[in-house]
Amino acid sequence: MTVQQLDWIDSPPVDAVRAMIAQATTVDGTAPISEQAVHALTTDGPARHLVCTVDGRVVGYAQLEPGHADHPAMAEVVVDPSERGAGVGGRLVSGVLEAGGPGTRVWAHGNLPAAVAVARRLGLSGARELLQLRRSLTTPELPDVVVPDGVTLRTYRGPEDDAELLRVNAAAFAWHPEQGTWTQREIDERRSEAWFDPEGLFLAYPSEGSGGDPHRLLGFHWTKVHAPENGTPALGEVYVVGIDPDAQGRGLGRVLTLAGLRYLRDRGLDTVLLYVEGDNTAALRTYERLGFERFHVDVAYAAQS
């Protein structure tokens, strides 16, 4: 078994890694690495890659996003389902913990038994939880969208909206180690995806004559549609909801969320999902009031201090 650390991976390794991710997703019913990590497979950025091979065949992959002063290094790992139990996962997790330094966290998407076993063997404990919630788009009935006075709701018009999207995203998610670091590249990448629909990106601005700057974004809700896969029907997603901290307390999160949910329902989707930090009690209350329920949990493990 060989583990090679790379600053960049290219074909054929990247093709083998993609195939392994697809296979693990089918077997486990959940993706082993995040969308952002998949993007980083073919993007020249700060991510570091560990590829584990046996007789020249890729059997495991780990990606490490370096940390900085405000956030620890973060890693994600996938192991070929046919190679589990042979020490591949432990080798990769140990590798990213060593490369990332103190405080490094390793995601276990779905917190599956194999990941729990590796964490236990290495003496790791849960440091962060990301919950996936789901809701039917038909029952219970979605509440009406009631836009507050002085606010205008519209959809995305193109790159002219990007600067304000990035400003609000950075302010709303300054605490978030992944979302809060988005740049124009992240916007461009997602706008080029097959699932992107400008009619599914909702923006809230001050109305003309309201006393606020009509060009200064108050908040946004970016929706996403997951195509049918392996017999699973299409799913809607509350992809990102961001509110300018200066506009908090006006109910905009609920308004924007409902606008997106109604859009997804009108596209004929039956179910919607979203991700929320396990300790974000305010957001959890909002989503629970809108009928969302816990579906599964992702856990970030770290060495015990």
XYZ file of N, CA and C in Angstrom, residues 1-4 50 52-53 62 77 86-98 118 121-122:
75
model
N 0.858 -1.192 0.000
C 0.000 0.000 0.000
C 0.892 1.239 0.000
N 0.635 2.126 -0.942
C 1.436 3.347 -1.081
C 0.550 4.571 -0.949
N 0.987 5.546 -0.147
C 0.276 6.815 -0.017
C 1.184 7.908 -0.559
N 0.693 8.628 -1.567
C 1.467 9.694 -2.195
C 0.781 11.028 -1.963
N -3.895 13.465 -1.069
C -3.230 12.215 -0.730
C -3.936 11.092 -1.472
N -3.977 7.006 -2.202
C -3.511 5.702 -1.729
C -3.721 4.673 -2.839
N -2.665 3.931 -3.172
C -2.745 2.923 -4.229
C -2.282 1.570 -3.720
N -7.631 11.375 -0.056
C -7.927 12.375 0.971
C -7.544 13.747 0.440
N -12.157 12.387 3.215
C -11.539 11.115 2.853
C -12.571 10.205 2.194
N -9.144 -2.645 5.472
C -7.766 -3.055 5.198
C -6.752 -2.012 5.650
N -7.204 -0.970 6.354
C -6.292 0.037 6.873
C -6.103 1.249 5.993
N -6.811 1.303 4.852
C -6.660 2.441 3.938
C -7.132 3.733 4.599
N -8.325 3.696 5.191
C -8.874 4.889 5.826
C -7.984 5.399 6.943
N -7.469 4.494 7.768
C -6.603 4.904 8.860
C -5.320 5.553 8.368
N -4.729 4.998 7.293
C -3.516 5.586 6.737
C -3.769 6.995 6.221
N -4.886 7.183 5.517
C -5.187 8.494 4.948
C -5.508 9.518 6.040
N -6.317 9.117 7.020
C -6.663 10.048 8.103
C -5.414 10.430 8.884
N -4.567 9.469 9.180
C -3.316 9.785 9.878
C -2.460 10.732 9.052
N -2.469 10.532 7.731
C -1.679 11.382 6.849
C -2.140 12.826 6.850
N -3.452 13.041 6.796
C -3.936 14.431 6.768
C -3.794 15.091 8.139
N -3.939 14.314 9.212
C -3.754 14.893 10.544
C -2.316 15.362 10.728
N -1.368 14.583 10.212
C 0.035 14.971 10.318
C 0.342 16.163 9.425
N -12.712 4.157 12.427
C -11.399 4.761 12.229
C -11.142 5.829 13.291
N -10.299 4.208 16.588
C -8.949 3.623 16.630
C -7.878 4.689 16.779
N -8.110 5.865 16.182
C -7.113 6.933 16.220
C -7.310 7.880 17.404
